[in-house]
Short mmCIF file of C-alpha atoms in Angstrom, two decimals:
data_model
loop_
_atom_site.label_atom_id
_atom_site.label_comp_id
_atom_site.label_asym_id
_atom_site.label_seq_id
_atom_site.Cartn_x
_atom_site.Cartn_y
_atom_site.Cartn_z
CA UNK A 684 -83.87 -5.81 -145.49
CA UNK A 685 -80.78 -3.89 -144.88
CA UNK A 686 -81.71 -1.41 -147.73
CA UNK A 687 -82.28 2.42 -147.91
CA UNK A 688 -84.41 4.13 -150.53
CA UNK A 689 -82.60 7.51 -150.76
CA UNK A 690 -84.89 9.44 -153.03
CA UNK A 691 -88.59 10.10 -152.21
CA UNK A 692 -90.90 13.18 -152.52
CA UNK A 693 -93.84 14.35 -150.23
CA UNK A 694 -96.50 16.94 -150.06
CA UNK A 695 -93.95 19.35 -149.07
CA UNK A 696 -93.13 19.49 -152.77
CA UNK A 697 -94.66 17.50 -155.65
CA UNK A 698 -95.27 14.24 -153.91
CA UNK A 699 -98.94 12.93 -153.28
CA UNK A 700 -98.25 11.63 -149.69
CA UNK A 701 -97.24 13.29 -146.53
CA UNK A 702 -93.89 12.65 -145.04
CA UNK A 703 -95.28 10.44 -142.41
CA UNK A 704 -96.84 8.36 -145.08
CA UNK A 705 -93.64 7.74 -146.97
CA UNK A 706 -91.96 6.55 -143.58
CA UNK A 707 -94.81 4.30 -142.97
CA UNK A 708 -94.42 2.85 -146.47
CA UNK A 709 -90.76 2.48 -146.06
CA UNK A 710 -91.50 0.42 -142.95
CA UNK A 711 -94.07 -1.79 -144.80
CA UNK A 712 -91.51 -2.27 -147.57
CA UNK A 713 -88.95 -3.72 -145.05
CA UNK A 714 -86.44 -0.87 -145.53
CA UNK A 715 -83.94 0.26 -142.88
CA UNK A 716 -83.91 3.82 -144.07
CA UNK A 717 -85.74 6.30 -146.25
CA UNK A 718 -84.51 9.54 -147.73
CA UNK A 719 -86.89 12.54 -147.75
CA UNK A 720 -85.53 14.59 -150.76
CA UNK A 721 -88.27 17.31 -151.63
CA UNK A 722 -87.49 19.85 -154.36
CA UNK A 723 -85.87 22.88 -153.10
CA UNK A 724 -87.26 22.59 -149.56
CA UNK A 725 -86.69 20.77 -146.21
CA UNK A 726 -90.15 21.50 -145.05
CA UNK A 727 -91.13 17.74 -144.77
CA UNK A 728 -88.44 16.65 -142.53
CA UNK A 729 -89.70 17.28 -139.09
CA UNK A 730 -92.77 15.33 -139.70
CA UNK A 731 -90.75 12.49 -141.19
CA UNK A 732 -88.46 12.43 -138.15
CA UNK A 733 -91.53 12.23 -135.84
CA UNK A 734 -92.88 9.27 -137.92
CA UNK A 735 -89.65 7.53 -137.81
CA UNK A 736 -89.91 7.17 -134.01
CA UNK A 737 -93.19 5.29 -134.35
CA UNK A 738 -92.19 3.14 -137.46
CA UNK A 739 -88.69 2.24 -136.54
CA UNK A 740 -87.18 3.46 -139.94
CA UNK A 741 -84.18 5.87 -140.09
CA UNK A 742 -84.87 9.14 -141.91
CA UNK A 743 -82.03 10.25 -144.19
CA UNK A 744 -82.70 14.09 -144.25
CA UNK A 745 -82.34 15.39 -147.86
CA UNK A 746 -83.10 17.81 -150.44
CA UNK A 747 -83.16 17.84 -154.14
CA UNK A 748 -81.80 21.17 -155.86
CA UNK A 749 -82.72 22.13 -159.28
CA UNK A 750 -79.80 23.33 -161.39
CA UNK A 751 -78.87 23.75 -165.10
CA UNK A 752 -75.68 23.61 -167.20
CA UNK A 753 -75.41 24.04 -170.94
CA UNK A 754 -79.14 24.14 -171.27
CA UNK A 755 -79.70 20.92 -169.37
CA UNK A 756 -81.71 20.55 -166.44
CA UNK A 757 -79.58 18.66 -163.78
CA UNK A 758 -80.48 17.90 -160.15
CA UNK A 759 -78.49 17.52 -157.12
CA UNK A 760 -79.35 15.64 -154.00
CA UNK A 761 -78.10 16.84 -150.72
CA UNK A 762 -78.05 14.78 -147.59
CA UNK A 763 -77.33 15.50 -143.90
CA UNK A 764 -77.05 19.14 -144.50
CA UNK A 765 -78.01 21.37 -141.60
CA UNK A 766 -81.51 22.14 -142.32
CA UNK A 767 -81.44 24.75 -139.61
CA UNK A 768 -78.60 26.72 -141.28
CA UNK A 769 -80.27 30.20 -142.11
CA UNK A 770 -77.95 30.73 -145.09
CA UNK A 771 -78.91 27.37 -146.44
CA UNK A 772 -82.47 27.93 -145.85
CA UNK A 773 -82.25 31.42 -147.54
CA UNK A 774 -80.57 29.81 -150.59
CA UNK A 775 -83.39 27.15 -150.88
CA UNK A 776 -85.94 29.87 -150.61
CA UNK A 777 -84.36 31.72 -153.57
CA UNK A 778 -84.70 28.44 -155.46
CA UNK A 779 -88.35 28.23 -154.59
CA UNK A 780 -89.02 31.69 -155.97
CA UNK A 781 -87.14 30.56 -159.36
CA UNK A 782 -89.52 27.53 -159.31
CA UNK A 783 -92.46 29.89 -158.83
CA UNK A 784 -91.49 32.03 -161.77
CA UNK A 785 -91.21 28.90 -163.93
CA UNK A 786 -94.57 27.73 -162.98
CA UNK A 787 -96.10 31.01 -163.87
CA UNK A 788 -94.41 30.92 -167.16
CA UNK A 789 -95.66 27.29 -167.78
CA UNK A 790 -99.31 28.41 -167.14
CA UNK A 791 -98.82 31.64 -169.36
CA UNK A 792 -97.37 29.44 -172.14
CA UNK A 793 -100.33 26.94 -171.77
CA UNK A 794 -102.73 29.89 -172.20
CA UNK A 795 -100.93 30.99 -175.26
CA UNK A 796 -101.48 27.36 -176.75
CA UNK A 797 -105.18 27.75 -176.04
CA UNK A 798 -105.27 25.79 -172.73
CA UNK A 799 -107.14 28.20 -170.46
CA UNK A 800 -105.49 27.07 -167.17
CA UNK A 801 -105.54 29.33 -164.19
CA UNK A 802 -103.00 29.45 -161.25
CA UNK A 803 -105.82 28.93 -158.75
CA UNK A 804 -106.59 25.60 -160.48
CA UNK A 805 -102.96 24.50 -160.18
CA UNK A 806 -103.12 25.29 -156.36
CA UNK A 807 -106.44 23.30 -156.24
CA UNK A 808 -104.74 20.32 -157.87
CA UNK A 809 -102.04 20.50 -155.19
CA UNK A 810 -104.77 19.81 -152.77
CA UNK A 811 -103.63 22.35 -150.11
CA UNK A 812 -102.87 25.98 -149.39
CA UNK A 813 -99.18 26.00 -149.95
CA UNK A 814 -97.04 26.68 -146.81
CA UNK A 815 -94.19 29.41 -147.17
CA UNK A 816 -91.44 26.58 -147.40
CA UNK A 817 -93.43 24.22 -149.73
CA UNK A 818 -93.08 23.93 -153.47
CA UNK A 819 -95.54 23.46 -156.40
CA UNK A 820 -94.24 21.54 -159.33
CA UNK A 821 -95.12 20.30 -162.80
CA UNK A 822 -97.10 17.20 -161.47
CA UNK A 823 -99.51 19.70 -160.03
CA UNK A 824 -99.87 21.44 -163.22
CA UNK A 825 -100.41 18.10 -164.96
CA UNK A 826 -103.09 17.24 -162.40
CA UNK A 827 -104.92 20.56 -163.02
CA UNK A 828 -104.80 19.65 -166.68
CA UNK A 829 -106.45 16.36 -166.13
CA UNK A 830 -109.03 17.98 -163.86
CA UNK A 831 -110.20 20.39 -166.60
CA UNK A 832 -110.27 17.71 -169.29
CA UNK A 833 -107.36 19.09 -171.32
CA UNK A 834 -105.65 15.69 -171.14
CA UNK A 835 -106.61 12.21 -169.97
CA UNK A 836 -103.65 11.43 -167.74
CA UNK A 837 -100.61 12.76 -166.04
CA UNK A 838 -98.34 11.21 -168.50
CA UNK A 839 -100.31 12.78 -171.45
CA UNK A 840 -99.88 16.13 -169.82
CA UNK A 841 -96.14 15.65 -169.91
CA UNK A 842 -96.11 14.01 -173.23
CA UNK A 843 -98.01 16.78 -174.90
CA UNK A 844 -97.01 19.86 -172.92
CA UNK A 845 -94.75 19.62 -170.03
CA UNK A 846 -91.71 17.35 -170.67
CA UNK A 847 -88.49 18.72 -171.98
CA UNK A 848 -88.77 19.68 -175.52
CA UNK A 849 -92.65 20.02 -175.37
CA UNK A 850 -94.47 23.25 -176.17
CA UNK A 851 -95.09 24.47 -172.60
CA UNK A 852 -91.66 23.30 -171.09
CA UNK A 853 -89.69 26.16 -169.55
CA UNK A 854 -86.14 26.10 -168.21
CA UNK A 855 -85.68 29.22 -166.25
CA UNK A 856 -82.31 30.57 -165.29
CA UNK A 857 -80.82 28.31 -162.73
CA UNK A 858 -77.69 28.14 -160.69
CA UNK A 859 -75.05 25.60 -161.87
CA UNK A 860 -74.67 22.18 -160.43
CA UNK A 861 -71.26 23.00 -158.90
CA UNK A 862 -72.89 25.94 -157.07
CA UNK A 863 -75.68 23.71 -155.56
CA UNK A 864 -72.92 21.28 -154.38
CA UNK A 865 -71.06 24.07 -152.73
CA UNK A 866 -74.23 25.27 -150.88
CA UNK A 867 -74.72 21.55 -149.60
CA UNK A 868 -71.13 21.24 -148.49
CA UNK A 869 -71.11 24.64 -146.91
CA UNK A 870 -74.37 23.51 -144.97
CA UNK A 871 -72.29 20.44 -143.78
CA UNK A 872 -73.89 17.87 -146.08
CA UNK A 873 -72.92 15.38 -148.83
CA UNK A 874 -73.87 16.15 -152.48
CA UNK A 875 -74.99 13.59 -155.00
CA UNK A 876 -75.80 13.85 -158.75
CA UNK A 877 -79.43 12.73 -159.20
CA UNK A 878 -80.74 10.21 -161.88
CA UNK A 879 -77.68 10.92 -164.36
CA UNK A 880 -79.32 8.50 -166.73
CA UNK A 881 -81.94 11.16 -167.56
CA UNK A 882 -79.68 13.82 -168.83
CA UNK A 883 -77.60 12.22 -171.72
CA UNK A 884 -74.74 14.28 -170.45
CA UNK A 885 -72.11 11.99 -168.86
CA UNK A 886 -69.30 14.36 -169.59
CA UNK A 887 -71.07 16.78 -167.34
CA UNK A 888 -71.74 14.08 -164.81
CA UNK A 889 -68.11 12.89 -164.80
CA UNK A 890 -66.81 16.36 -164.50
CA UNK A 891 -68.90 16.72 -161.18
CA UNK A 892 -67.43 13.51 -159.91
CA UNK A 893 -63.99 14.12 -160.87
CA UNK A 894 -61.66 15.41 -158.10
CA UNK A 895 -64.37 14.94 -155.50
CA UNK A 896 -66.65 17.90 -156.50
CA UNK A 897 -69.67 15.83 -155.78
CA UNK A 898 -69.52 13.19 -153.08
CA UNK A 899 -71.58 10.54 -155.05
CA UNK A 900 -73.91 9.71 -157.94
CA UNK A 901 -77.32 8.12 -158.00
CA UNK A 902 -76.55 5.08 -159.89
CA UNK A 903 -79.81 3.15 -159.13
CA UNK A 904 -83.08 4.92 -160.13
CA UNK A 905 -86.49 3.93 -161.28
CA UNK A 906 -85.96 5.53 -164.84
CA UNK A 907 -82.42 3.89 -165.32
CA UNK A 908 -81.90 0.76 -167.39
CA UNK A 909 -79.69 -2.02 -166.18
CA UNK A 910 -76.94 -0.80 -168.40
CA UNK A 911 -77.34 2.86 -166.92
CA UNK A 912 -76.97 1.24 -163.33
CA UNK A 913 -73.79 -0.72 -164.29
CA UNK A 914 -72.38 2.42 -165.98
CA UNK A 915 -73.00 4.67 -163.02
CA UNK A 916 -71.77 2.29 -160.53
CA UNK A 917 -68.64 1.76 -162.39
CA UNK A 918 -68.20 5.65 -162.61
CA UNK A 919 -68.70 5.86 -158.82
CA UNK A 920 -66.06 3.32 -158.26
CA UNK A 921 -63.71 4.98 -160.79
CA UNK A 922 -63.95 8.45 -159.10
CA UNK A 923 -64.00 7.02 -155.57
CA UNK A 924 -67.50 8.42 -154.73
CA UNK A 925 -70.60 6.96 -153.22
CA UNK A 926 -73.08 5.04 -155.56
CA UNK A 927 -76.54 5.67 -154.14
CA UNK A 928 -79.99 4.53 -155.09
CA UNK A 929 -83.65 5.52 -154.77
CA UNK A 930 -87.08 5.11 -156.33
CA UNK A 931 -87.83 8.94 -156.95
CA UNK A 932 -91.24 8.04 -155.33
CA UNK A 933 -93.72 10.76 -155.99
CA UNK A 934 -96.78 8.95 -155.03
CA UNK A 935 -99.61 6.66 -156.42
CA UNK A 936 -102.84 7.86 -158.10
CA UNK A 937 -105.52 5.61 -159.78
CA UNK A 938 -103.14 2.63 -159.40
CA UNK A 939 -100.10 4.34 -161.10
CA UNK A 940 -97.00 5.02 -159.31
CA UNK A 941 -94.50 7.87 -160.20
CA UNK A 942 -91.57 7.10 -160.79
CA UNK A 943 -91.47 3.83 -158.79
CA UNK A 944 -92.80 2.47 -155.62
CA UNK A 945 -90.84 3.06 -152.32
CA UNK A 946 -88.16 0.50 -152.15
CA UNK A 947 -88.22 -0.32 -155.89
CA UNK A 948 -84.65 0.97 -156.15
CA UNK A 949 -82.38 1.29 -153.12
CA UNK A 950 -78.87 1.02 -151.88
CA UNK A 951 -77.33 -1.01 -149.18
CA UNK A 952 -77.62 0.63 -145.71
CA UNK A 953 -73.77 0.88 -145.75
CA UNK A 954 -74.27 3.66 -148.29
CA UNK A 955 -76.08 5.74 -145.62
CA UNK A 956 -73.16 5.45 -143.30
CA UNK A 957 -70.88 6.47 -146.19
CA UNK A 958 -73.01 9.41 -146.68
CA UNK A 959 -72.91 10.43 -143.00
CA UNK A 960 -69.12 10.09 -142.98
CA UNK A 961 -68.77 12.36 -145.88
CA UNK A 962 -71.32 14.95 -144.27
CA UNK A 963 -69.48 14.72 -141.07
CA UNK A 964 -66.23 15.54 -142.75
CA UNK A 965 -67.84 18.56 -144.47
CA UNK A 966 -69.38 19.74 -141.18
CA UNK A 967 -66.08 19.40 -139.39
CA UNK A 968 -64.44 21.65 -141.86
CA UNK A 969 -67.08 24.45 -141.54
CA UNK A 970 -65.85 27.52 -139.68
CA UNK A 971 -66.40 27.29 -135.98
CA UNK A 972 -69.16 29.93 -135.82
CA UNK A 973 -71.14 27.82 -138.17
CA UNK A 974 -71.05 24.75 -136.31
CA UNK A 975 -73.76 23.74 -133.84
CA UNK A 976 -73.35 22.84 -130.40
CA UNK A 977 -73.60 19.05 -130.68
CA UNK A 978 -77.34 18.61 -131.78
CA UNK A 979 -77.21 18.29 -135.58
CA UNK A 980 -80.10 18.19 -138.14
CA UNK A 981 -79.17 14.68 -138.73
CA UNK A 982 -79.82 13.50 -135.21
#
């Protein structure tokens, strides 16, 4: 297959599998390339790159940045940004601090609702001592709720407590999508609006694509309908941006995959080249003191 799944998560954020496992599964699925796009961190990229040498799959280095606009949670995917850029890394660290505060507020709200969940239990559900560049997310809180018997499944945890509009949902102050796009561009990367079909805010999405603010839109996603995919592919063509695709794979537990299996949504490998070209253009436009000496994070 000449296909690329450009949206997957690993244990560096809220995925269930190590980066090397995602690369292996991509090879088993016959993919040419896989994107590693953890939430607000690039901590999984080095392991994925090492695995790529063994499995013959190209790793597309990425990140998924959490933003908000008009009370709506919006995510921005960044590809081929310089993941050694100290300014970019500091900005991602600031995002992780916001995420930590959000998680603590969720746990506090659950306790107010009579669900006696501790932060230690959440870390236990994450299955590891969190590294300084790794993140904890709502799926870990959901797993902790399952373990304590408060709910019967991860889906029930979201349906009862954690999904948008539910009693324990928290949307903390976040940067605007345009700011995240600027961060990615300043780090020499290409920026893509993630899973727009989940927002119900097409005017906002179009505003981010109009005039080349963002470089692309994730038209193909596990939670998109066929109609969504046609609409966003047409939107990408209308605004002259890249239409990407990805499974948003978070892992498999007890036979259930979140959101979809690796390779279940993908884009033609030509899309990888298009993202590289856009990133190279951004990188070339960086001030000379921010450009590296030839060895880039996308090597």
